[in-house]
PDB file of C-alpha atoms in Angstrom:
ATOM      1  CA  MET A 228      38.046  25.584  -4.939  1.00 84.00           C
ATOM      2  CA  ALA A 229      37.205  28.093  -2.340  1.00 91.00           C
ATOM      3  CA  TYR A 230      39.585  30.712  -0.969  1.00 93.00           C
ATOM      4  CA  SER A 231      39.476  32.895   2.140  1.00 93.00           C
ATOM      5  CA  SER A 232      42.116  35.373   3.902  1.00 91.00           C
ATOM      6  CA  ALA A 233      39.838  35.300   7.138  1.00 90.00           C
ATOM      7  CA  ASN A 234      42.155  33.636  10.084  1.00 90.00           C
ATOM      8  CA  GLU A 235      39.057  31.938  11.580  1.00 86.00           C
ATOM      9  CA  VAL A 236      37.886  30.386   8.103  1.00 87.00           C
ATOM     10  CA  LEU A 237      41.806  29.322   7.612  1.00 88.00           C
ATOM     11  CA  ALA A 238      41.686  27.675  11.275  1.00 88.00           C
ATOM     12  CA  ARG A 239      38.469  26.051  10.666  1.00 85.00           C
ATOM     13  CA  VAL A 240      39.011  24.773   6.866  1.00 87.00           C
ATOM     14  CA  PRO A 241      42.817  23.843   6.741  1.00 84.00           C
ATOM     15  CA  GLY A 242      42.401  22.852   3.114  1.00 85.00           C
ATOM     16  CA  ILE A 243      41.155  26.068   1.739  1.00 90.00           C
ATOM     17  CA  ALA A 244      43.284  28.086  -0.610  1.00 93.00           C
ATOM     18  CA  THR A 245      44.693  31.661   1.303  1.00 94.00           C
ATOM     19  CA  SER A 246      44.318  33.743  -2.147  1.00 95.00           C
ATOM     20  CA  GLU A 247      42.179  33.815  -5.394  1.00 95.00           C
ATOM     21  CA  THR A 248      45.597  33.235  -7.385  1.00 95.00           C
ATOM     22  CA  GLY A 249      46.038  30.219  -4.946  1.00 94.00           C
ATOM     23  CA  ALA A 250      42.846  28.372  -5.537  1.00 93.00           C
ATOM     24  CA  ARG A 251      42.978  29.254  -9.194  1.00 93.00           C
ATOM     25  CA  GLY A 252      46.619  27.916  -9.608  1.00 93.00           C
ATOM     26  CA  PHE A 253      45.489  24.737  -7.711  1.00 93.00           C
ATOM     27  CA  VAL A 254      42.645  23.816 -10.065  1.00 92.00           C
ATOM     28  CA  GLU A 255      44.803  24.836 -13.208  1.00 92.00           C
ATOM     29  CA  ARG A 256      47.673  22.628 -12.099  1.00 93.00           C
ATOM     30  CA  LEU A 257      45.311  19.722 -11.272  1.00 93.00           C
ATOM     31  CA  VAL A 258      43.595  19.866 -14.800  1.00 92.00           C
ATOM     32  CA  LYS A 259      46.734  20.283 -16.678  1.00 92.00           C
ATOM     33  CA  GLN A 260      48.395  17.401 -14.833  1.00 94.00           C
ATOM     34  CA  THR A 261      45.569  15.259 -15.341  1.00 93.00           C
ATOM     35  CA  VAL A 262      45.662  15.779 -19.142  1.00 92.00           C
ATOM     36  CA  ILE A 263      49.139  15.253 -19.383  1.00 93.00           C
ATOM     37  CA  ASP A 264      48.692  12.260 -17.536  1.00 94.00           C
ATOM     38  CA  VAL A 265      46.113  10.896 -20.126  1.00 93.00           C
ATOM     39  CA  LEU A 266      48.186  11.863 -22.979  1.00 92.00           C
ATOM     40  CA  SER A 267      51.261  10.259 -21.400  1.00 92.00           C
ATOM     41  CA  SER A 268      49.483   7.076 -20.857  1.00 92.00           C
ATOM     42  CA  GLN A 269      48.127   6.931 -24.623  1.00 89.00           C
ATOM     43  CA  ALA A 270      51.621   7.820 -25.703  1.00 88.00           C
ATOM     44  CA  ARG A 271      53.123   4.890 -23.772  1.00 88.00           C
ATOM     45  CA  SER A 272      50.554   2.294 -24.781  1.00 89.00           C
ATOM     46  CA  ALA A 273      51.353   3.076 -28.605  1.00 87.00           C
ATOM     47  CA  LEU A 274      54.860   2.122 -27.238  1.00 90.00           C
ATOM     48  CA  LEU A 275      56.293   5.509 -27.690  1.00 88.00           C
ATOM     49  CA  SER A 276      59.732   6.149 -25.625  1.00 90.00           C
ATOM     50  CA  ASP A 277      59.894   8.467 -22.907  1.00 89.00           C
ATOM     51  CA  ALA A 278      62.050  10.812 -24.762  1.00 92.00           C
ATOM     52  CA  VAL A 279      59.459  10.908 -27.751  1.00 90.00           C
ATOM     53  CA  VAL A 280      56.547  11.618 -24.946  1.00 89.00           C
ATOM     54  CA  SER A 281      58.646  14.147 -23.544  1.00 92.00           C
ATOM     55  CA  VAL A 282      58.859  16.170 -26.763  1.00 92.00           C
ATOM     56  CA  ILE A 283      55.145  15.539 -27.543  1.00 90.00           C
ATOM     57  CA  LEU A 284      54.030  17.080 -24.195  1.00 91.00           C
ATOM     58  CA  SER A 285      56.531  20.182 -24.695  1.00 93.00           C
ATOM     59  CA  GLN A 286      54.561  20.847 -27.763  1.00 92.00           C
ATOM     60  CA  LEU A 287      51.229  20.835 -25.920  1.00 90.00           C
ATOM     61  CA  THR A 288      49.565  23.889 -24.242  1.00 90.00           C
ATOM     62  CA  VAL A 289      46.955  23.615 -21.823  1.00 89.00           C
ATOM     63  CA  THR A 290      45.166  26.698 -20.826  1.00 89.00           C
ATOM     64  CA  VAL A 291      42.619  26.664 -17.881  1.00 89.00           C
ATOM     65  CA  THR A 292      40.124  29.158 -16.696  1.00 89.00           C
ATOM     66  CA  TYR A 293      38.192  29.224 -13.368  1.00 90.00           C
ATOM     67  CA  THR A 294      36.664  31.726 -10.854  1.00 93.00           C
ATOM     68  CA  PRO A 295      37.254  30.475  -7.156  1.00 94.00           C
ATOM     69  CA  LEU A 296      34.741  31.261  -4.637  1.00 93.00           C
ATOM     70  CA  MET A 297      35.714  33.819  -1.849  1.00 93.00           C
ATOM     71  CA  CYS A 298      34.319  32.728   1.548  1.00 91.00           C
ATOM     72  CA  SER A 299      34.880  35.176   4.076  1.00 88.00           C
ATOM     73  CA  ASN A 300      32.765  33.240   6.577  1.00 85.00           C
ATOM     74  CA  VAL A 301      31.989  29.545   6.622  1.00 85.00           C
ATOM     75  CA  ARG A 302      29.480  27.336   8.373  1.00 81.00           C
ATOM     76  CA  PHE A 303      29.640  23.399   8.309  1.00 79.00           C
ATOM     77  CA  GLY A 304      26.169  22.078   7.324  1.00 67.00           C
ATOM     78  CA  VAL A 305      22.798  23.794   7.376  1.00 58.00           C
ATOM     79  CA  GLU A 306      22.428  23.151  10.996  1.00 60.00           C
ATOM     80  CA  ASP A 307      25.318  25.353  11.782  1.00 62.00           C
ATOM     81  CA  VAL A 308      23.744  28.266   9.694  1.00 57.00           C
ATOM     82  CA  ASP A 309      21.772  29.374  12.718  1.00 57.00           C
ATOM     83  CA  ARG A 310      24.760  30.556  14.335  1.00 57.00           C
ATOM     84  CA  LEU A 311      25.235  33.355  11.694  1.00 54.00           C
ATOM     85  CA  GLN A 312      25.245  36.998  13.232  1.00 53.00           C
ATOM     86  CA  MET A 313      23.314  39.617  11.574  1.00 41.00           C
ATOM     87  CA  LYS A 314      24.151  40.737   8.208  1.00 54.00           C
ATOM     88  CA  GLU A 315      26.838  37.906   7.591  1.00 69.00           C
ATOM     89  CA  SER A 316      27.037  35.678   4.719  1.00 77.00           C
ATOM     90  CA  ALA A 317      28.785  32.395   4.813  1.00 84.00           C
ATOM     91  CA  CYS A 318      29.878  29.342   2.708  1.00 87.00           C
ATOM     92  CA  ILE A 319      28.138  26.046   3.726  1.00 85.00           C
ATOM     93  CA  ILE A 320      30.675  23.509   3.868  1.00 85.00           C
ATOM     94  CA  VAL A 321      29.875  19.811   3.955  1.00 82.00           C
ATOM     95  CA  ASP A 322      32.592  17.179   3.949  1.00 77.00           C
ATOM     96  CA  SER A 323      35.402  19.697   3.085  1.00 76.00           C
ATOM     97  CA  THR A 324      33.223  21.019   0.207  1.00 83.00           C
ATOM     98  CA  VAL A 325      31.426  24.134  -0.373  1.00 87.00           C
ATOM     99  CA  THR A 326      27.964  22.985  -1.153  1.00 85.00           C
ATOM    100  CA  ALA A 327      25.766  26.211  -0.713  1.00 85.00           C
ATOM    101  CA  ILE A 328      25.859  29.918  -0.048  1.00 86.00           C
ATOM    102  CA  CYS A 329      23.932  31.584   3.177  1.00 82.00           C
ATOM    103  CA  SER A 330      23.493  35.197   1.888  1.00 76.00           C
ATOM    104  CA  THR A 331      21.693  37.710   4.299  1.00 68.00           C
ATOM    105  CA  ASP A 332      19.315  40.399   3.273  1.00 62.00           C
ATOM    106  CA  ALA A 333      17.929  43.245   4.912  1.00 50.00           C
ATOM    107  CA  GLY A 334      19.535  42.734   7.945  1.00 57.00           C
ATOM    108  CA  ARG A 335      17.771  39.387   8.419  1.00 58.00           C
ATOM    109  CA  PRO A 336      20.029  36.454   9.612  1.00 59.00           C
ATOM    110  CA  CYS A 337      20.118  33.533   7.490  1.00 61.00           C
ATOM    111  CA  THR A 338      18.667  30.818   9.675  1.00 55.00           C
ATOM    112  CA  PRO A 339      17.024  27.645   8.510  1.00 51.00           C
ATOM    113  CA  VAL A 340      13.209  26.957   8.794  1.00 48.00           C
ATOM    114  CA  PRO A 341      12.306  23.461  10.015  1.00 47.00           C
ATOM    115  CA  ASP A 342      12.893  21.492   6.620  1.00 52.00           C
ATOM    116  CA  ASN A 343      16.023  23.226   6.145  1.00 52.00           C
ATOM    117  CA  VAL A 344      14.757  25.111   3.418  1.00 56.00           C
ATOM    118  CA  ASP A 345      15.533  28.924   3.301  1.00 54.00           C
ATOM    119  CA  PRO A 346      15.358  31.269   0.238  1.00 56.00           C
ATOM    120  CA  LYS A 347      18.610  32.631   1.577  1.00 72.00           C
ATOM    121  CA  ILE A 348      20.294  29.285   1.106  1.00 77.00           C
ATOM    122  CA  THR A 349      21.537  29.155  -2.662  1.00 80.00           C
ATOM    123  CA  PRO A 350      23.460  26.663  -4.491  1.00 85.00           C
ATOM    124  CA  VAL A 351      27.163  27.781  -5.226  1.00 88.00           C
ATOM    125  CA  PRO A 352      26.834  30.107  -8.314  1.00 87.00           C
ATOM    126  CA  SER A 353      27.818  28.350 -11.851  1.00 88.00           C
ATOM    127  CA  PRO A 354      30.821  30.439 -12.415  1.00 88.00           C
ATOM    128  CA  HIS A 355      32.590  28.896  -9.228  1.00 90.00           C
ATOM    129  CA  LEU A 356      31.571  25.441 -10.626  1.00 88.00           C
ATOM    130  CA  THR A 357      32.509  25.789 -14.310  1.00 88.00           C
ATOM    131  CA  ILE A 358      36.052  25.137 -15.340  1.00 89.00           C
ATOM    132  CA  SER A 359      37.191  25.775 -19.033  1.00 88.00           C
ATOM    133  CA  GLY A 360      40.024  25.303 -20.990  1.00 88.00           C
ATOM    134  CA  SER A 361      41.833  24.957 -24.115  1.00 88.00           C
ATOM    135  CA  LEU A 362      44.419  22.465 -25.483  1.00 87.00           C
ATOM    136  CA  SER A 363      46.714  23.565 -28.259  1.00 88.00           C
ATOM    137  CA  THR A 364      49.620  21.801 -30.083  1.00 90.00           C
ATOM    138  CA  THR A 365      52.138  22.258 -32.390  1.00 92.00           C
ATOM    139  CA  ASN A 366      52.898  18.476 -32.759  1.00 88.00           C
ATOM    140  CA  ILE A 367      51.648  17.747 -36.301  1.00 89.00           C
ATOM    141  CA  ILE A 368      50.290  14.286 -35.288  1.00 85.00           C
ATOM    142  CA  MET A 369      48.371  15.623 -32.460  1.00 86.00           C
ATOM    143  CA  ALA A 370      47.176  18.506 -34.504  1.00 87.00           C
ATOM    144  CA  SER A 371      45.520  16.313 -36.836  1.00 88.00           C
ATOM    145  CA  TRP A 372      43.569  14.412 -34.335  1.00 88.00           C
ATOM    146  CA  SER A 373      39.830  14.598 -34.763  1.00 88.00           C
ATOM    147  CA  ARG A 374      37.311  15.939 -32.465  1.00 88.00           C
ATOM    148  CA  ALA A 375      36.513  12.445 -31.157  1.00 90.00           C
ATOM    149  CA  MET A 376      39.846  11.572 -30.578  1.00 89.00           C
ATOM    150  CA  TRP A 377      40.139  14.796 -28.328  1.00 89.00           C
ATOM    151  CA  GLN A 378      36.922  13.897 -26.656  1.00 90.00           C
ATOM    152  CA  SER A 379      38.276  10.623 -25.917  1.00 91.00           C
ATOM    153  CA  VAL A 380      41.137  12.294 -24.239  1.00 91.00           C
ATOM    154  CA  VAL A 381      38.983  14.880 -22.266  1.00 90.00           C
ATOM    155  CA  ASN A 382      36.620  12.036 -21.201  1.00 91.00           C
ATOM    156  CA  ARG A 383      39.610  10.084 -19.722  1.00 92.00           C
ATOM    157  CA  ALA A 384      40.905  13.232 -17.841  1.00 92.00           C
ATOM    158  CA  ILE A 385      37.327  13.977 -16.310  1.00 91.00           C
ATOM    159  CA  ARG A 386      37.084   9.786 -15.368  1.00 91.00           C
ATOM    160  CA  MET A 387      40.557  10.312 -13.767  1.00 92.00           C
ATOM    161  CA  LEU A 388      39.470  13.367 -11.878  1.00 91.00           C
ATOM    162  CA  ALA A 389      36.122  11.739 -10.782  1.00 88.00           C
ATOM    163  CA  PHE A 390      37.988   8.672  -9.277  1.00 89.00           C
ATOM    164  CA  GLY A 391      41.003  10.531  -7.719  1.00 86.00           C
ATOM    165  CA  PRO A 392      41.786  12.355  -4.514  1.00 86.00           C
ATOM    166  CA  PHE A 393      39.339  15.237  -5.283  1.00 82.00           C
ATOM    167  CA  ARG A 394      36.589  12.751  -6.533  1.00 81.00           C
ATOM    168  CA  ARG A 395      33.795  14.730  -4.449  1.00 77.00           C
ATOM    169  CA  HIS A 396      34.527  17.711  -6.491  1.00 77.00           C
ATOM    170  CA  PHE A 397      34.405  16.114 -10.020  1.00 81.00           C
ATOM    171  CA  PHE A 398      31.982  13.137  -9.437  1.00 76.00           C
ATOM    172  CA  SER A 399      29.407  14.962 -11.792  1.00 76.00           C
ATOM    173  CA  ALA A 400      31.649  16.581 -14.124  1.00 80.00           C
ATOM    174  CA  ILE A 401      31.037  16.677 -17.664  1.00 80.00           C
ATOM    175  CA  ALA A 402      33.148  18.111 -20.619  1.00 82.00           C
ATOM    176  CA  THR A 403      32.809  18.799 -24.368  1.00 81.00           C
ATOM    177  CA  VAL A 404      35.396  19.404 -27.189  1.00 83.00           C
ATOM    178  CA  GLY A 405      34.296  22.311 -29.123  1.00 77.00           C
ATOM    179  CA  GLY A 406      35.290  23.528 -32.500  1.00 67.00           C
ATOM    180  CA  ASN A 407      37.842  26.472 -33.212  1.00 58.00           C
TER     181      ASN A 407
END
């Protein structure tokens, strides 16, 4: 998720967050809700009542860490990059998703060469593509789940994200469950 406070960017990219806190919060809520949906579904398939499911979920803590990308300037596709002014950098957006960063150096504009390859057009840095988190619970039953059981929960959450409304952002996501 990217964010910007620049009026031009906000006008051109209506879905972009207006602050780092807003972008981070959106990702946190999305991931937390997906994990809760997976656990709710599992509990209901085990024929637990809504009241019991509610108690179990209240004993769960989901912590998400994410570093949003700040875009003070945007361009739509590599073909739009040649309109960058001197000394400007931009997030390159394709289908409402930031796909690359165009960085200027030594006052030279970032313009694509004929084959659309430019050393100044780089992939989005990995800190802005990585979401990490932790799950903890005080529920005695869930606390004793095996790593394989938790991996199953995380895998289902990733599948839900990959097939949900934000699938473009999660289609190649992977997740692993680590130890304490």
